[in-house]
Amino acid sequence: MLKKIKENIYFLNTVDWNRRLFDSLIPIPDGTSYNAYLVKGTEKTVLIDTADPLLSNVLFDYLKDVKKIDYIISLHTEQDHSGSIPLVLEKYPEAKVIASPKGKELIIAHLAVAEEKIVTVEDGEELSIGDKTFQFIHFPWVHWPETMLTYLKEDKILFSCDLFGSHLATTDLYVSDECQVYESAKRYFAEIMLPFRNIIKKNFAKIEAYNIDIIAPSHGPMYNHPTFIMDAYRDWISDRVTNSVIIPYVSMHGSTETMVNRLITALEAKGIKAYKFDLTVADTGKLAITFVDAASIVIATPTVLTEPHPMVSYAVKLANILKPKVKFASVIASYAWGGKAIEKIIEMIPNLKVELIEPILVKGHPRKEDLKAVDKLAEEIYLKHSAINLK
Ligand code: FEO
């Protein structure tokens, strides 16, 4: 059954309750949804995006009584939105696909749709479907280069694609629990959009100009109070950091954890929040969330065959590609007989534009002087944070 948003506008959300990993990389503990939308004008009918092909049967169930589709607007070519386009075109062979010029290139490459089936639209271009008008807004790099949003002028709805999305399986049409959606949306922002936050910041002004009643994203529930998520994004794309330290670590025989615990105690005494992540069990999505706000990161690792522990290397690699906002970084390493764990970690984070605070290297179990060095590291972090007015 079509779920009505407004007269002739419908929400076709394919809820994926069971999915726990996205792109074979990103943990999504609350599942997700692939949202398509159907808009019937007096002259034409439009489908906005489709669904992951694994669940295309749900999409086709929504469409079972829809006789004609004139346009499929493809906001983003990643397959969770576009993957069912070829199947929709089979059912509605007269339909044309609307995409940005870059989107056209990617649709041909990923979905083998015939070139003549695709119509491109420029930034700001409009499409009338009779009594309703879409305006297209090119919004690249949230997180692919072809992405666009579209605004339905008469109904003041912004179809925002991945932007403002949340990986959240729910029966809600609209956000009912802002705290829950805040975390899901922040996790999603951290996992794919954080590396592009400066580009998003530049493009954000484009949507500030619109009068928006509803934000209709491609994942999770819609927003009928858009200020909530717009304000959250304004904060996440800003340069603001909080008086906090991320501590991702692994400990094999307790030495590293002893130093991590000492650091947390020392930071706490100075009023600095610590986020401790044992990487052998941590949810890397939670770790990514801290990348959005924390001012510092201290990576702590034992040495395995002269290298950082592989689970630490993975988290450091992730941090390097997600480009956290952190301004200060340090490393705590322990070793049994030798190695270059600290140097290797520093080599792995060229994307982090950070000031490096003197790392700590400990042989075996930490002694008094090692723990004093950890206290000194906490003091250094405190001074650095104070210097940029963090409290
Ligand atoms: Fe929801 Fe970038 O795909």
CSV table of C-alpha atoms and ligand atoms in Angstrom, one decimal:
chain,number,residue,atom,x,y,z
A,1,MET,CA,0.0,0.0,0.0
A,2,LEU,CA,1.3,3.4,-0.9
A,3,LYS,CA,2.0,5.6,2.2
A,4,LYS,CA,0.7,9.0,1.7
A,5,ILE,CA,2.8,12.1,2.6
A,6,LYS,CA,0.6,14.7,1.0
A,7,GLU,CA,-2.0,14.7,-1.9
A,8,ASN,CA,-0.4,12.6,-4.7
A,9,ILE,CA,2.9,12.3,-2.9
A,10,TYR,CA,3.9,8.9,-1.4
A,11,PHE,CA,6.6,7.3,0.7
A,12,LEU,CA,7.9,4.0,-0.7
A,13,ASN,CA,10.3,3.0,2.0
A,14,THR,CA,11.8,-0.5,1.6
A,15,VAL,CA,12.8,-1.3,5.2
A,16,ASP,CA,15.8,-3.6,5.6
A,17,TRP,CA,15.4,-4.8,9.2
A,18,ASN,CA,18.2,-7.3,9.1
A,19,ARG,CA,21.1,-5.6,7.4
A,20,ARG,CA,24.0,-5.1,9.8
A,21,LEU,CA,26.9,-4.0,7.4
A,22,PHE,CA,26.9,-1.5,4.7
A,23,ASP,CA,29.4,-1.5,1.8
A,24,SER,CA,30.8,-4.6,3.5
A,25,LEU,CA,32.5,-2.1,5.9
A,26,ILE,CA,30.1,0.1,7.9
A,27,PRO,CA,28.3,-1.4,10.9
A,28,ILE,CA,24.6,-0.4,10.9
A,29,PRO,CA,23.2,-1.9,14.1
A,30,ASP,CA,19.7,-0.6,13.6
A,31,GLY,CA,19.2,-1.8,10.0
A,32,THR,CA,18.3,0.7,7.3
A,33,SER,CA,15.7,1.6,4.7
A,34,TYR,CA,15.9,2.5,1.0
A,35,ASN,CA,13.4,5.3,0.4
A,36,ALA,CA,11.8,5.9,-2.9
A,37,TYR,CA,9.1,8.5,-3.4
A,38,LEU,CA,6.2,8.6,-5.9
A,39,VAL,CA,4.9,12.0,-7.0
A,40,LYS,CA,1.8,12.2,-9.3
A,41,GLY,CA,1.4,15.5,-11.2
A,42,THR,CA,-1.6,16.3,-13.3
A,43,GLU,CA,0.5,15.6,-16.4
A,44,LYS,CA,3.3,13.2,-15.4
A,45,THR,CA,4.2,10.7,-12.7
A,46,VAL,CA,7.7,10.6,-11.2
A,47,LEU,CA,9.5,8.0,-9.1
A,48,ILE,CA,12.4,9.4,-7.1
A,49,ASP,CA,15.0,6.7,-6.7
A,50,THR,CA,14.3,3.0,-6.3
A,51,ALA,CA,15.6,0.4,-3.8
A,52,ASP,CA,18.5,-2.0,-3.2
A,53,PRO,CA,17.9,-4.8,-5.8
A,54,LEU,CA,18.0,-7.4,-3.0
A,55,LEU,CA,14.6,-6.0,-1.9
A,56,SER,CA,13.2,-4.8,-5.2
A,57,ASN,CA,10.1,-7.0,-4.5
A,58,VAL,CA,9.1,-4.6,-1.8
A,59,LEU,CA,9.3,-1.7,-4.2
A,60,PHE,CA,7.3,-3.5,-6.8
A,61,ASP,CA,4.7,-4.3,-4.2
A,62,TYR,CA,4.2,-0.6,-3.7
A,63,LEU,CA,4.0,0.0,-7.4
A,64,LYS,CA,1.6,-2.8,-8.2
A,65,ASP,CA,-1.3,-0.5,-9.0
A,66,VAL,CA,0.8,2.3,-10.6
A,67,LYS,CA,0.1,2.1,-14.3
A,68,LYS,CA,2.5,4.6,-15.6
A,69,ILE,CA,5.8,6.2,-14.6
A,70,ASP,CA,7.1,9.0,-16.9
A,71,TYR,CA,10.4,9.8,-15.1
A,72,ILE,CA,12.7,8.1,-12.6
A,73,ILE,CA,14.7,10.8,-10.9
A,74,SER,CA,18.0,9.2,-9.9
A,75,LEU,CA,19.6,11.4,-7.2
A,76,HIS,CA,22.6,9.1,-6.6
A,77,THR,CA,23.9,6.1,-8.4
A,78,GLU,CA,25.1,4.0,-5.5
A,79,GLN,CA,23.1,0.7,-5.9
A,80,ASP,CA,21.1,1.0,-2.7
A,81,HIS,CA,19.1,3.8,-4.5
A,82,SER,CA,19.6,3.1,-8.2
A,83,GLY,CA,20.1,-0.7,-8.3
A,84,SER,CA,16.4,-1.4,-9.2
A,85,ILE,CA,16.3,1.2,-12.0
A,86,PRO,CA,16.8,-1.5,-14.7
A,87,LEU,CA,13.9,-3.5,-13.3
A,88,VAL,CA,11.7,-0.4,-13.1
A,89,LEU,CA,12.5,0.4,-16.7
A,90,GLU,CA,11.5,-3.2,-17.6
A,91,LYS,CA,8.1,-2.6,-16.1
A,92,TYR,CA,7.7,1.0,-17.4
A,93,PRO,CA,9.6,1.0,-20.7
A,94,GLU,CA,8.4,4.4,-21.6
A,95,ALA,CA,10.0,6.0,-18.5
A,96,LYS,CA,13.1,8.2,-18.8
A,97,VAL,CA,15.8,8.4,-16.1
A,98,ILE,CA,16.7,11.9,-14.9
A,99,ALA,CA,20.2,12.4,-13.5
A,100,SER,CA,23.0,14.9,-13.3
A,101,PRO,CA,25.5,14.8,-16.1
A,102,LYS,CA,28.0,12.9,-13.9
A,103,GLY,CA,25.1,10.7,-12.7
A,104,LYS,CA,24.3,9.7,-16.4
A,105,GLU,CA,27.9,8.6,-16.8
A,106,LEU,CA,27.8,6.5,-13.6
A,107,ILE,CA,24.3,5.0,-14.4
A,108,ILE,CA,25.6,3.8,-17.7
A,109,ALA,CA,28.8,2.4,-16.0
A,110,HIS,CA,27.1,0.7,-13.1
A,111,LEU,CA,23.7,-0.3,-14.4
A,112,ALA,CA,24.2,-0.6,-18.2
A,113,VAL,CA,21.1,1.6,-18.8
A,114,ALA,CA,21.0,2.7,-22.5
A,115,GLU,CA,22.3,6.2,-23.0
A,116,GLU,CA,19.1,7.4,-24.8
A,117,LYS,CA,17.0,6.5,-21.7
A,118,ILE,CA,18.8,9.1,-19.6
A,119,VAL,CA,18.0,12.8,-19.5
A,120,THR,CA,20.4,15.1,-17.7
A,121,VAL,CA,19.5,18.2,-15.7
A,122,GLU,CA,21.7,21.1,-14.7
A,123,ASP,CA,22.0,22.7,-11.3
A,124,GLY,CA,18.9,24.8,-10.7
A,125,GLU,CA,17.0,23.4,-13.7
A,126,GLU,CA,13.3,22.8,-13.2
A,127,LEU,CA,10.9,20.0,-14.4
A,128,SER,CA,7.2,20.6,-14.5
A,129,ILE,CA,4.9,17.6,-14.2
A,130,GLY,CA,1.7,19.7,-14.5
A,131,ASP,CA,0.6,21.1,-11.1
A,132,LYS,CA,3.9,20.3,-9.5
A,133,THR,CA,7.5,21.5,-10.2
A,134,PHE,CA,10.8,19.9,-9.2
A,135,GLN,CA,13.9,22.0,-9.0
A,136,PHE,CA,17.3,20.1,-9.1
A,137,ILE,CA,20.1,21.0,-6.8
A,138,HIS,CA,23.5,19.6,-7.7
A,139,PHE,CA,25.1,18.6,-4.4
A,140,PRO,CA,28.3,16.6,-5.1
A,141,TRP,CA,30.3,14.7,-2.6
A,142,VAL,CA,27.8,13.4,-0.1
A,143,HIS,CA,29.6,11.1,-0.8
A,144,TRP,CA,29.8,10.5,-4.6
A,145,PRO,CA,30.5,13.1,-7.2
A,146,GLU,CA,27.2,12.9,-9.1
A,147,THR,CA,24.7,13.4,-6.3
A,148,MET,CA,21.9,15.9,-6.5
A,149,LEU,CA,18.9,16.8,-4.4
A,150,THR,CA,15.5,17.9,-5.6
A,151,TYR,CA,13.0,20.3,-4.2
A,152,LEU,CA,9.3,20.0,-4.9
A,153,LYS,CA,8.3,23.7,-5.0
A,154,GLU,CA,4.5,23.6,-4.4
A,155,ASP,CA,4.8,21.2,-1.5
A,156,LYS,CA,8.0,22.5,0.0
A,157,ILE,CA,9.6,19.0,0.2
A,158,LEU,CA,13.3,18.6,-0.1
A,159,PHE,CA,14.3,15.1,-1.4
A,160,SER,CA,17.8,15.0,0.1
A,161,CYS,CA,19.2,11.6,-0.9
A,162,ASP,CA,22.0,10.4,1.5
A,163,LEU,CA,22.2,13.9,3.0
A,164,PHE,CA,20.3,13.9,6.3
A,165,GLY,CA,19.8,10.2,6.0
A,166,SER,CA,19.9,7.7,8.9
A,167,HIS,CA,20.5,4.0,8.8
A,168,LEU,CA,17.5,3.1,10.8
A,169,ALA,CA,14.9,0.5,10.2
A,170,THR,CA,11.6,1.8,11.4
A,171,THR,CA,7.9,1.8,10.6
A,172,ASP,CA,7.8,5.6,11.4
A,173,LEU,CA,7.1,7.9,8.4
A,174,TYR,CA,8.5,10.9,10.4
A,175,VAL,CA,11.1,11.1,13.1
A,176,SER,CA,9.4,10.2,16.4
A,177,ASP,CA,12.5,9.9,18.6
A,178,GLU,CA,15.0,12.7,17.9
A,179,CYS,CA,17.7,11.2,20.2
A,180,GLN,CA,17.7,7.9,18.4
A,181,VAL,CA,17.7,9.5,14.9
A,182,TYR,CA,20.4,12.0,16.0
A,183,GLU,CA,22.8,9.1,16.7
A,184,SER,CA,21.9,7.1,13.6
A,185,ALA,CA,22.3,10.2,11.4
A,186,LYS,CA,25.5,11.2,13.0
A,187,ARG,CA,26.9,7.7,12.6
A,188,TYR,CA,26.0,7.9,8.9
A,189,PHE,CA,27.5,11.4,8.5
A,190,ALA,CA,30.7,10.2,10.2
A,191,GLU,CA,31.0,7.0,8.1
A,192,ILE,CA,30.6,8.6,4.6
A,193,MET,CA,30.3,12.3,4.7
A,194,LEU,CA,32.9,13.5,7.2
A,195,PRO,CA,35.8,13.4,4.7
A,196,PHE,CA,33.8,15.8,2.5
A,197,ARG,CA,32.6,18.2,5.2
A,198,ASN,CA,34.2,21.3,3.7
A,199,ILE,CA,32.5,20.7,0.4
A,200,ILE,CA,29.2,20.1,2.1
A,201,LYS,CA,29.7,23.3,4.1
A,202,LYS,CA,30.2,25.2,0.8
A,203,ASN,CA,27.1,23.7,-0.8
A,204,PHE,CA,25.0,23.9,2.4
A,205,ALA,CA,24.2,27.6,1.6
A,206,LYS,CA,22.3,26.4,-1.5
A,207,ILE,CA,19.6,24.6,0.6
A,208,GLU,CA,19.5,27.4,3.3
A,209,ALA,CA,17.7,29.4,0.7
A,210,TYR,CA,14.8,27.1,0.4
A,211,ASN,CA,11.6,27.1,2.5
A,212,ILE,CA,11.4,23.5,3.6
A,213,ASP,CA,8.4,21.9,5.4
A,214,ILE,CA,9.6,18.3,5.0
A,215,ILE,CA,13.0,16.7,4.4
A,216,ALA,CA,12.6,13.4,2.7
A,217,PRO,CA,16.0,11.5,2.8
A,218,SER,CA,16.9,8.2,1.1
A,219,HIS,CA,17.5,6.4,4.4
A,220,GLY,CA,15.5,6.4,7.6
A,221,PRO,CA,12.4,8.4,8.5
A,222,MET,CA,11.4,11.8,7.1
A,223,TYR,CA,11.8,15.0,9.0
A,224,ASN,CA,8.6,17.2,9.4
A,225,HIS,CA,10.6,19.4,11.7
A,226,PRO,CA,13.7,20.0,9.5
A,227,THR,CA,15.4,22.4,11.9
A,228,PHE,CA,16.5,19.5,14.1
A,229,ILE,CA,18.6,17.8,11.4
A,230,MET,CA,19.7,21.0,9.7
A,231,ASP,CA,21.1,22.3,13.0
A,232,ALA,CA,22.8,19.0,13.6
A,233,TYR,CA,24.5,19.2,10.2
A,234,ARG,CA,25.5,22.8,10.7
A,235,ASP,CA,27.3,21.6,13.8
A,236,TRP,CA,28.9,18.5,12.3
A,237,ILE,CA,30.3,20.3,9.2
A,238,SER,CA,31.6,23.2,11.3
A,239,ASP,CA,35.2,23.3,12.7
A,240,ARG,CA,33.9,23.1,16.3
A,241,VAL,CA,35.6,20.4,18.4
A,242,THR,CA,34.9,19.4,22.0
A,243,ASN,CA,37.1,19.0,25.0
A,244,SER,CA,37.5,15.3,24.5
A,245,VAL,CA,40.0,12.6,23.6
A,246,ILE,CA,39.5,9.5,21.5
A,247,ILE,CA,41.5,6.5,22.7
A,248,PRO,CA,41.4,3.5,20.3
A,249,TYR,CA,43.6,0.7,21.6
A,250,VAL,CA,44.4,-2.9,21.8
A,251,SER,CA,46.1,-4.6,24.7
A,252,MET,CA,47.6,-8.1,24.5
A,253,HIS,CA,49.0,-8.6,28.0
A,254,GLY,CA,47.8,-5.6,29.9
A,255,SER,CA,50.6,-3.1,29.5
A,256,THR,CA,48.8,-0.9,27.0
A,257,GLU,CA,45.6,-1.0,28.9
A,258,THR,CA,47.3,0.0,32.1
A,259,MET,CA,48.6,3.1,30.3
A,260,VAL,CA,45.3,3.8,28.7
A,261,ASN,CA,43.5,3.6,32.1
A,262,ARG,CA,46.1,5.9,33.6
A,263,LEU,CA,45.6,8.4,30.8
A,264,ILE,CA,41.8,8.3,31.2
A,265,THR,CA,42.1,9.0,35.0
A,266,ALA,CA,44.5,11.9,34.4
A,267,LEU,CA,42.3,13.4,31.7
A,268,GLU,CA,39.2,13.0,33.8
A,269,ALA,CA,41.0,14.9,36.7
A,270,LYS,CA,41.5,17.8,34.3
A,271,GLY,CA,37.8,17.8,33.1
A,272,ILE,CA,38.6,16.2,29.7
A,273,LYS,CA,36.2,13.6,28.4
A,274,ALA,CA,37.8,10.4,27.2
A,275,TYR,CA,36.3,7.9,24.7
A,276,LYS,CA,37.9,4.5,25.3
A,277,PHE,CA,37.6,1.9,22.5
A,278,ASP,CA,38.9,-1.6,22.9
A,279,LEU,CA,39.3,-2.3,19.2
A,280,THR,CA,39.0,-6.1,19.6
A,281,VAL,CA,35.3,-5.6,20.4
A,282,ALA,CA,34.5,-2.0,19.5
A,283,ASP,CA,31.7,-0.9,17.1
A,284,THR,CA,33.7,1.1,14.6
A,285,GLY,CA,30.6,3.1,13.9
A,286,LYS,CA,30.7,4.4,17.5
A,287,LEU,CA,34.4,5.2,17.0
A,288,ALA,CA,33.6,7.1,13.8
A,289,ILE,CA,30.9,9.2,15.6
A,290,THR,CA,33.7,10.5,18.0
A,291,PHE,CA,35.6,11.6,14.9
A,292,VAL,CA,33.0,14.3,14.3
A,293,ASP,CA,33.7,16.2,17.5
A,294,ALA,CA,36.7,15.2,19.6
A,295,ALA,CA,39.7,17.6,19.7
A,296,SER,CA,42.4,14.9,20.2
A,297,ILE,CA,43.2,11.3,19.5
A,298,VAL,CA,45.7,9.0,21.4
A,299,ILE,CA,46.3,5.7,19.6
A,300,ALA,CA,47.5,3.0,21.9
A,301,THR,CA,49.0,-0.3,20.7
A,302,PRO,CA,51.2,-3.2,21.6
A,303,THR,CA,53.8,-4.2,19.0
A,304,VAL,CA,53.2,-7.4,16.9
A,305,LEU,CA,56.2,-8.6,14.9
A,306,THR,CA,57.6,-5.0,14.8
A,307,GLU,CA,54.3,-3.5,13.7
A,308,PRO,CA,51.3,-1.9,15.5
A,309,HIS,CA,48.6,-4.5,16.3
A,310,PRO,CA,46.7,-5.2,13.0
A,311,MET,CA,43.4,-4.2,14.6
A,312,VAL,CA,45.0,-0.8,15.6
A,313,SER,CA,46.3,-0.5,12.0
A,314,TYR,CA,42.8,-1.0,10.7
A,315,ALA,CA,41.3,1.7,13.0
A,316,VAL,CA,44.1,4.1,12.1
A,317,LYS,CA,43.6,3.5,8.4
A,318,LEU,CA,39.9,4.2,8.9
A,319,ALA,CA,40.7,7.4,10.8
A,320,ASN,CA,43.0,8.5,8.0
A,321,ILE,CA,40.4,8.1,5.3
A,322,LEU,CA,37.5,9.6,7.4
A,323,LYS,CA,39.6,12.6,8.2
A,324,PRO,CA,38.4,13.4,11.8
A,325,LYS,CA,38.3,16.9,13.0
A,326,VAL,CA,41.0,16.2,15.7
A,327,LYS,CA,43.6,18.9,16.1
A,328,PHE,CA,46.1,17.0,18.3
A,329,ALA,CA,47.4,13.4,18.2
A,330,SER,CA,49.7,11.1,20.1
A,331,VAL,CA,50.7,7.5,20.4
A,332,ILE,CA,51.3,5.1,23.3
A,333,ALA,CA,53.1,1.9,22.3
A,334,SER,CA,54.4,-1.0,24.2
A,335,TYR,CA,56.8,-3.7,23.0
A,336,ALA,CA,58.4,-6.9,24.2
A,337,TRP,CA,61.6,-7.1,22.2
A,338,GLY,CA,61.6,-4.4,19.5
A,339,GLY,CA,59.8,-2.7,16.7
A,340,LYS,CA,58.7,0.6,15.2
A,341,ALA,CA,55.0,0.8,16.1
A,342,ILE,CA,55.0,4.5,16.8
A,343,GLU,CA,56.8,5.4,13.5
A,344,LYS,CA,54.5,3.1,11.5
A,345,ILE,CA,51.3,4.7,13.0
A,346,ILE,CA,52.5,8.2,12.3
A,347,GLU,CA,53.2,7.2,8.7
A,348,MET,CA,49.6,6.0,8.4
A,349,ILE,CA,47.9,9.3,9.2
A,350,PRO,CA,49.0,11.8,6.6
A,351,ASN,CA,45.4,13.0,6.2
A,352,LEU,CA,45.1,14.1,9.8
A,353,LYS,CA,46.2,17.7,10.0
A,354,VAL,CA,47.2,17.5,13.6
A,355,GLU,CA,49.8,18.7,15.9
A,356,LEU,CA,51.7,15.7,17.2
A,357,ILE,CA,52.2,15.5,21.0
A,358,GLU,CA,55.3,13.5,22.2
A,359,PRO,CA,54.5,9.8,21.9
A,360,ILE,CA,55.3,7.3,24.7
A,361,LEU,CA,57.1,4.0,24.2
A,362,VAL,CA,57.2,1.4,27.0
A,363,LYS,CA,59.1,-1.9,27.1
A,364,GLY,CA,57.2,-4.5,29.0
A,365,HIS,CA,55.0,-3.6,31.9
A,366,PRO,CA,54.8,0.2,32.6
A,367,ARG,CA,57.0,1.4,35.4
A,368,LYS,CA,56.6,4.5,37.6
A,369,GLU,CA,58.4,6.7,35.1
A,370,ASP,CA,56.2,5.4,32.3
A,371,LEU,CA,53.1,6.3,34.2
A,372,LYS,CA,54.5,9.7,34.9
A,373,ALA,CA,55.0,10.1,31.2
A,374,VAL,CA,51.3,9.3,30.7
A,375,ASP,CA,50.4,12.0,33.3
A,376,LYS,CA,52.6,14.4,31.3
A,377,LEU,CA,50.8,13.5,28.1
A,378,ALA,CA,47.4,14.3,29.8
A,379,GLU,CA,48.9,17.7,31.0
A,380,GLU,CA,50.1,18.4,27.4
A,381,ILE,CA,46.6,17.7,26.1
A,382,TYR,CA,45.1,19.9,28.7
A,383,LEU,CA,47.4,22.8,27.8
A,384,LYS,CA,46.7,22.3,24.1
A,385,HIS,CA,42.9,22.2,24.6
A,386,SER,CA,43.1,25.2,26.9
A,387,ALA,CA,45.0,27.2,24.3
A,388,ILE,CA,42.1,26.8,21.9
A,389,ASN,CA,39.6,27.7,24.7
A,390,LEU,CA,38.1,24.2,25.2
A,391,LYS,CA,36.4,23.6,28.5
B,1,FEO,FE1,22.7,5.4,0.3
B,1,FEO,FE2,25.5,6.5,-1.0
B,1,FEO,O1,24.1,5.4,-0.8
